[in-house]
Amino acid sequence: MKVKEILDKAYSEHHLTKDEIKFLLNSEGEEKELLFAYADRVRKEYVGDDVYLRGLIEFSSYCKNDCFYCGLRRSNKEAQRYRMQEDEIVEVAKRAYDMGYRTVVLQSGEDPYYTKDRVYSIIKKIKKEVDVAITLSIGERSYEEYKAFREAGADRYLMRFETSNRELYQKYHPGMSFENRIECLRWIKSLGYELGTGFLIGLPGQTIDDLANDILLVYELDSDMIGIGPFIPHPHTPLKDTEAGSVDLTLKCISILRLLMPDSNIPATTALGTLDPLGRQKGLKCGANIVMPNVNDLKYKLKYELYPGKICINEDATKCRGCIESIIISLGRKVGQGFGQSRHYELKKAVYN
Ligand code: SAM
Ligand code: SF4
Ligand code: FES
């Protein structure tokens, strides 16, 4: 069976050609199940049974960009906007620590209100108050800003390139440039952050060929963390009448990426859990090893609406913490203790130092 040959190669070499990736993306039935099983085995062998939790703090719903798919886009006049102040962000980080989180992810729209000095000060204060790893997910900034945030103590940076298809990129990101985004990702890596990137699955017009290129680009960028998730149409965006991405295709992408990048961290994303009530469980069973529950107050959760129907929107942070732990245990896994640094990053550092 051809699929077995490809999977055995991926298992031993962690490398595949574009055609082989496309073959796996098109797999169905038993072949697809075999792909998932191989990915689960590689996950177990390389990153073990620990599932690390990241406490997500969505601190501003303002955005100067206009990405076609996103509910926070500046042209969405119906979006509810809020900004959390410095002390409030630090308080939520402390609360996350008390709930057992050892990483907080500071995420927002691209909001210039949070100047270099403001972000610097937020990072410093959190680091002073609590012993957590800090991941930033605040979009494109200048080299100097990324450098300053790293000096303040930020450990990781998440920024998807969204799609490697230049035409689609231009179409869905007015006023932005693919080249700039990639340059930012290279800067982030050169500054010693743990780098996280990835893409959306199911953007209108995206093909299997595009997805194979997306997977290869994550590989080329040597990502320590891989954030991928299905596109979900938002009613107040230009893509409102299009179809959502496929859960199955997302799971195939997760599996292939786990085979290619065995020691990187891969989350089972909220978008996956939104499209399928068992989406996060399915992700964890085919290569994922991270979950990112929201730790914000309900009043903010409701307003950070990237797409409709987001899970956990009415649950408070303590409830999610308990819920996610029982999900993890029900899968025969356990909640990871400590920072849960990417092994991919750890091993590279050990080689270079
Ligand atoms: N503004 C920053 C950025 O774009 O990198 C960080 C926040 S942004 C809301 C985080 C991610 O949300 C984006 O990378 C995008 O892939 C995802 N996202 C936005 N709209 C979405 C939608 N309609 N469906 C699924 N994911 C979406
Ligand atoms: Fe802004 Fe990020 Fe949404 Fe694009 S994806 S509109 S940059 S919040
Ligand atoms: Fe939020 Fe289950 S993780 S309710």
Coordinates of C-alpha atoms and ligand atoms in Angstrom, one line a residue:
M1 CA 0.0 0.0 0.0
K2 CA 1.5 3.3 -1.1
V3 CA 0.3 5.1 2.0
K4 CA 2.2 2.7 4.2
E5 CA 5.4 3.4 2.3
I6 CA 5.0 7.2 2.6
L7 CA 4.2 6.9 6.3
D8 CA 7.2 4.7 7.0
K9 CA 9.4 7.1 5.2
A10 CA 8.0 10.1 7.2
Y11 CA 8.4 8.1 10.4
S12 CA 12.1 7.4 9.8
E13 CA 13.2 10.5 7.8
H14 CA 10.8 13.2 8.9
H15 CA 10.8 14.5 5.4
L16 CA 8.3 14.2 2.5
T17 CA 8.1 15.5 -1.0
K18 CA 5.2 17.8 -2.0
D19 CA 3.5 15.0 -3.9
E20 CA 3.7 12.7 -0.9
I21 CA 2.2 15.4 1.3
K22 CA -0.6 15.9 -1.2
F23 CA -1.2 12.1 -1.3
L24 CA -1.6 12.2 2.5
L25 CA -3.9 15.2 2.4
N26 CA -6.1 13.3 0.0
S27 CA -6.2 10.1 2.0
E28 CA -9.6 8.8 3.2
G29 CA -10.9 5.8 5.2
E30 CA -8.3 3.3 6.4
E31 CA -5.5 5.3 4.8
K32 CA -6.4 8.4 6.7
E33 CA -6.8 6.4 10.0
L34 CA -3.3 5.0 9.4
L35 CA -2.0 8.6 9.0
F36 CA -3.6 9.6 12.3
A37 CA -2.2 6.5 14.0
Y38 CA 1.4 7.2 12.8
A39 CA 1.2 10.8 14.0
D40 CA -0.1 9.7 17.4
R41 CA 2.8 7.3 17.7
V42 CA 5.4 9.9 16.8
R43 CA 3.8 12.4 19.2
K44 CA 4.1 9.8 22.0
E45 CA 7.7 8.9 21.2
Y46 CA 8.9 12.5 20.8
V47 CA 6.9 14.7 23.1
G48 CA 5.2 12.1 25.4
D49 CA 1.8 12.0 27.0
D50 CA 2.0 15.4 28.7
V51 CA -0.4 18.0 27.3
Y52 CA 0.7 21.5 28.2
L53 CA -1.8 24.2 28.9
R54 CA -1.4 27.8 27.9
G55 CA -3.5 30.5 29.5
L56 CA -4.8 32.8 26.8
I57 CA -5.3 36.5 27.6
E58 CA -6.9 38.4 24.8
F59 CA -6.2 41.9 26.0
S60 CA -7.5 44.1 23.1
S61 CA -10.1 43.6 20.5
Y62 CA -9.0 46.7 18.5
C63 CA -7.2 46.1 15.2
K64 CA -5.9 48.4 12.6
N65 CA -5.9 45.6 10.0
D66 CA -8.7 44.4 7.8
C67 CA -8.2 40.7 7.3
F68 CA -11.1 39.5 5.3
Y69 CA -11.9 36.5 7.5
C70 CA -11.6 38.0 11.0
G71 CA -14.4 39.5 13.2
L72 CA -12.0 42.0 14.7
R73 CA -11.1 43.6 11.3
R74 CA -11.3 47.4 11.5
S75 CA -14.2 47.6 9.0
N76 CA -16.4 45.5 11.2
K77 CA -18.4 48.4 12.8
E78 CA -20.5 45.9 14.8
A79 CA -17.5 44.5 16.6
Q80 CA -17.4 45.2 20.3
R81 CA -14.1 46.8 21.2
Y82 CA -12.2 46.8 24.5
R83 CA -8.7 47.4 25.9
M84 CA -7.4 45.9 29.1
Q85 CA -5.2 48.1 31.2
E86 CA -1.7 47.1 32.3
D87 CA -2.6 46.2 35.9
E88 CA -5.6 44.2 34.8
I89 CA -3.5 42.2 32.4
V90 CA -1.0 41.5 35.2
E91 CA -3.9 40.5 37.5
V92 CA -5.2 38.0 35.0
A93 CA -1.7 36.5 34.6
K94 CA -1.5 36.1 38.3
R95 CA -4.8 34.4 38.4
A96 CA -3.7 32.1 35.6
Y97 CA -0.6 31.2 37.6
D98 CA -2.8 30.4 40.6
M99 CA -4.9 28.1 38.5
G100 CA -1.7 26.2 37.6
Y101 CA -0.8 27.8 34.2
R102 CA 2.9 28.2 33.6
T103 CA 2.6 30.0 30.2
V104 CA 0.4 33.0 29.4
V105 CA -0.3 34.0 25.9
L106 CA -0.8 37.7 25.4
Q107 CA -2.9 38.1 22.3
S108 CA -4.6 41.1 20.6
G109 CA -5.6 42.7 17.4
E110 CA -2.8 44.9 15.9
D111 CA -3.5 47.7 18.3
P112 CA -1.1 50.7 18.2
Y113 CA -2.4 51.9 21.6
Y114 CA 0.0 49.3 23.0
T115 CA 3.2 51.1 22.2
K116 CA 6.7 49.6 22.5
D117 CA 6.9 51.0 26.0
R118 CA 3.5 49.8 27.1
V119 CA 4.1 46.2 26.0
Y120 CA 7.6 46.3 27.5
S121 CA 6.2 47.4 30.8
I122 CA 3.4 44.7 30.8
I123 CA 6.0 41.9 30.1
K124 CA 8.3 43.2 32.9
K125 CA 5.5 43.4 35.4
I126 CA 4.2 39.9 34.7
K127 CA 7.7 38.5 34.9
K128 CA 8.3 40.3 38.2
E129 CA 5.1 39.1 39.7
V130 CA 4.8 35.5 38.5
D131 CA 7.1 32.7 37.2
V132 CA 5.5 32.1 33.8
A133 CA 6.7 31.8 30.3
I134 CA 5.3 34.6 28.1
T135 CA 4.1 34.1 24.6
L136 CA 3.2 37.2 22.5
S137 CA 0.7 37.1 19.7
I138 CA 0.3 40.8 18.7
G139 CA 1.1 40.7 15.0
E140 CA 3.6 42.6 12.9
R141 CA 6.0 45.0 14.7
S142 CA 9.4 46.5 13.9
Y143 CA 12.6 44.7 14.6
E144 CA 13.4 47.1 17.4
E145 CA 10.1 46.3 19.1
Y146 CA 10.6 42.6 18.9
K147 CA 14.0 43.1 20.3
A148 CA 12.8 45.2 23.2
F149 CA 10.0 42.7 24.0
R150 CA 12.6 39.9 24.1
E151 CA 14.8 41.9 26.4
A152 CA 11.9 42.6 28.7
G153 CA 11.5 38.8 29.0
A154 CA 9.1 37.6 26.4
D155 CA 9.9 33.9 25.6
R156 CA 7.8 33.0 22.6
Y157 CA 6.0 34.6 19.7
L158 CA 3.1 33.3 17.7
M159 CA 2.2 34.7 14.3
R160 CA 0.6 32.6 11.5
F161 CA 1.5 33.4 7.9
E162 CA -2.1 32.4 7.3
T163 CA -1.5 31.2 3.7
S164 CA 1.6 30.7 1.5
N165 CA -0.4 31.5 -1.6
R166 CA 0.7 35.1 -2.4
E167 CA -2.4 35.8 -4.5
L168 CA -4.7 34.7 -1.7
Y169 CA -2.6 36.5 0.8
Q170 CA -2.9 39.8 -1.0
K171 CA -6.6 39.3 -1.6
Y172 CA -7.5 38.6 2.0
H173 CA -5.0 41.0 3.7
P174 CA -5.6 44.5 2.2
G175 CA -2.6 46.8 2.9
M176 CA -0.4 44.0 4.2
S177 CA 2.4 42.1 2.5
F178 CA 3.4 38.5 2.7
E179 CA 7.0 39.4 2.4
N180 CA 6.8 41.6 5.4
R181 CA 5.1 38.9 7.5
I182 CA 7.8 36.4 6.6
E183 CA 10.5 38.9 7.4
C184 CA 9.0 39.5 10.8
L185 CA 9.0 35.7 11.4
R186 CA 12.7 35.6 10.5
W187 CA 13.5 38.5 12.9
I188 CA 11.6 36.8 15.7
K189 CA 13.5 33.6 15.2
S190 CA 16.9 35.5 15.0
L191 CA 16.1 37.2 18.3
G192 CA 16.0 33.8 20.1
Y193 CA 12.2 33.6 20.6
E194 CA 10.5 30.2 20.4
L195 CA 8.8 30.7 17.1
G196 CA 5.2 29.7 16.4
T197 CA 3.6 30.0 13.0
G198 CA 1.0 28.3 10.9
F199 CA -2.0 28.8 8.6
L200 CA -5.7 28.7 8.1
I201 CA -7.4 25.7 6.6
G202 CA -10.2 26.1 4.2
L203 CA -9.9 29.8 3.1
P204 CA -12.1 30.2 0.1
G205 CA -10.0 29.5 -3.1
Q206 CA -7.4 27.5 -1.2
T207 CA -6.4 24.2 -2.8
I208 CA -4.7 21.0 -1.7
D209 CA -1.6 22.2 -3.5
D210 CA -1.7 25.4 -1.4
L211 CA -2.0 23.4 1.8
A212 CA 1.0 21.2 0.8
N213 CA 3.0 24.5 0.3
D214 CA 1.8 25.8 3.7
I215 CA 3.0 22.6 5.4
L216 CA 6.4 22.9 3.6
L217 CA 6.7 26.6 4.6
V218 CA 6.1 25.8 8.3
Y219 CA 8.9 23.2 7.9
E220 CA 11.2 25.6 6.1
L221 CA 10.7 28.2 8.8
D222 CA 11.7 25.6 11.3
S223 CA 8.8 26.4 13.6
D224 CA 9.0 25.5 17.3
M225 CA 5.3 25.7 17.7
I226 CA 2.7 25.1 15.0
G227 CA -0.7 26.9 15.1
I228 CA -3.1 25.7 12.5
G229 CA -6.9 25.8 12.5
P230 CA -10.0 25.7 10.3
F231 CA -11.3 29.0 8.9
I232 CA -14.8 29.8 10.3
P233 CA -16.9 32.4 8.4
H234 CA -17.9 35.5 10.5
P235 CA -21.3 37.1 9.5
H236 CA -19.8 40.6 9.6
T237 CA -17.0 40.0 7.2
P238 CA -16.7 39.8 3.4
L239 CA -16.4 36.0 3.7
K240 CA -19.7 35.6 5.5
D241 CA -21.3 33.5 2.8
T242 CA -18.5 31.1 2.3
E243 CA -18.0 27.6 3.8
A244 CA -16.0 26.8 6.9
G245 CA -12.8 24.8 6.6
S246 CA -12.9 21.0 7.1
V247 CA -12.2 19.4 10.5
D248 CA -10.9 16.3 8.7
L249 CA -8.5 18.3 6.5
T250 CA -7.3 20.1 9.6
L251 CA -6.6 16.8 11.4
K252 CA -4.7 15.6 8.4
C253 CA -2.5 18.7 8.4
I254 CA -1.8 18.3 12.1
S255 CA -0.8 14.7 11.5
I256 CA 1.5 15.4 8.6
L257 CA 3.1 18.3 10.5
R258 CA 3.7 16.0 13.5
L259 CA 5.4 13.5 11.3
L260 CA 7.6 16.2 9.7
M261 CA 8.3 18.1 12.9
P262 CA 8.2 15.4 15.6
D263 CA 9.4 17.5 18.5
S264 CA 7.6 20.8 17.9
N265 CA 4.6 21.9 20.0
I266 CA 1.2 21.6 18.2
P267 CA -2.0 22.9 19.8
A268 CA -5.4 21.5 19.3
T269 CA -7.0 24.8 18.6
T270 CA -10.2 26.5 19.8
A271 CA -11.4 26.8 16.2
L272 CA -11.2 23.0 15.8
G273 CA -13.2 22.6 19.0
T274 CA -15.7 25.1 17.7
L275 CA -16.4 23.3 14.4
D276 CA -16.6 19.9 16.1
P277 CA -17.5 19.4 19.8
L278 CA -14.9 16.7 19.9
G279 CA -12.4 18.6 17.7
R280 CA -9.8 19.2 20.4
Q281 CA -9.9 15.6 21.5
K282 CA -9.5 14.5 17.9
G283 CA -6.5 16.9 17.5
L284 CA -4.9 15.5 20.6
K285 CA -5.3 12.0 19.2
C286 CA -3.5 12.7 15.9
G287 CA -0.4 14.7 16.9
A288 CA -1.3 17.7 19.0
N289 CA 0.1 18.2 22.5
I290 CA -1.0 21.6 23.6
V291 CA -4.3 23.3 24.5
M292 CA -4.9 27.0 25.0
P293 CA -7.8 27.8 27.2
N294 CA -8.9 31.3 27.7
V295 CA -8.3 32.8 31.1
N296 CA -10.1 36.1 30.7
D297 CA -13.2 37.4 32.3
L298 CA -16.5 36.5 30.6
K299 CA -17.1 40.2 29.8
Y300 CA -14.1 40.2 27.5
K301 CA -14.4 36.7 26.1
L302 CA -17.7 37.6 24.6
K303 CA -16.2 40.6 22.8
Y304 CA -13.2 38.9 21.2
E305 CA -15.2 37.4 18.4
L306 CA -12.9 36.3 15.6
Y307 CA -15.6 33.9 14.4
P308 CA -19.1 32.9 15.8
G309 CA -19.9 30.1 18.1
K310 CA -16.5 30.1 19.9
I311 CA -16.5 27.4 22.6
C312 CA -16.1 28.3 26.3
I313 CA -17.5 31.8 25.7
N314 CA -19.9 31.4 28.6
E315 CA -17.7 29.4 30.9
D316 CA -15.5 31.0 33.4
A317 CA -11.8 30.4 33.5
T318 CA -11.9 28.0 36.5
K319 CA -14.6 25.9 34.8
C320 CA -12.5 25.6 31.6
R321 CA -9.4 24.6 33.7
G322 CA -11.3 21.7 35.2
C323 CA -13.0 20.8 32.0
I324 CA -9.8 20.7 30.0
E325 CA -8.1 18.6 32.6
S326 CA -10.8 16.0 32.5
I327 CA -10.7 15.9 28.7
I328 CA -6.9 15.2 28.9
I329 CA -7.3 12.5 31.5
S330 CA -10.1 10.9 29.6
L331 CA -7.6 10.5 26.7
G332 CA -5.2 8.6 28.9
R333 CA -2.9 11.7 28.9
K334 CA -1.8 14.1 31.7
V335 CA -1.5 17.8 32.2
G336 CA 2.2 18.8 31.7
Q337 CA 3.9 20.5 34.6
G338 CA 6.4 23.4 34.1
F339 CA 6.8 25.7 31.2
G340 CA 6.5 23.1 28.5
Q341 CA 9.1 24.6 26.3
S342 CA 9.2 23.3 22.8
R343 CA 11.6 20.3 22.6
H344 CA 12.5 21.4 19.1
Y345 CA 13.7 24.7 20.5
E346 CA 15.4 23.1 23.5
L347 CA 17.4 20.6 21.5
K348 CA 18.6 23.3 19.0
K349 CA 19.7 25.5 21.9
A350 CA 21.7 22.5 23.3
V351 CA 23.4 22.0 20.0
Y352 CA 24.3 25.7 19.5
N353 CA 25.5 26.4 23.1
Ligands
SAM1 N1 -3.7 40.0 15.3 C1 -2.7 39.0 15.5 C2 -2.4 38.2 14.2 O1 -3.2 38.3 13.3 O2 -1.4 37.6 14.2 C3 -3.1 38.0 16.6 C4 -4.6 37.7 16.8 S1 -5.4 37.0 15.5 C5 -7.1 37.1 16.0 C6 -5.1 35.2 15.7 C7 -5.5 34.3 14.6 O3 -6.9 34.2 14.6 C8 -5.0 34.7 13.3 O4 -3.7 34.3 13.0 C9 -6.0 33.9 12.4 O5 -5.5 32.8 11.8 C10 -7.1 33.5 13.4 N2 -8.5 33.9 12.9 C11 -8.9 35.1 12.6 N3 -10.2 35.0 12.1 C12 -10.5 33.7 12.0 C13 -11.6 33.0 11.5 N4 -12.7 33.6 11.0 N5 -11.6 31.6 11.6 C14 -10.6 31.0 12.1 N6 -9.4 31.6 12.6 C15 -9.4 33.0 12.5
SF4_2 FE1 -6.4 41.9 13.1 FE2 -5.2 39.6 13.6 FE3 -7.9 39.7 13.0 FE4 -6.1 40.2 11.1 S1 -6.4 38.3 12.1 S2 -7.9 41.5 11.6 S3 -4.4 41.2 12.2 S4 -6.8 40.5 14.8
FES3 FE1 -13.9 25.6 28.3 FE2 -14.5 22.9 28.3 S1 -12.6 23.9 28.1 S2 -15.8 24.6 28.9

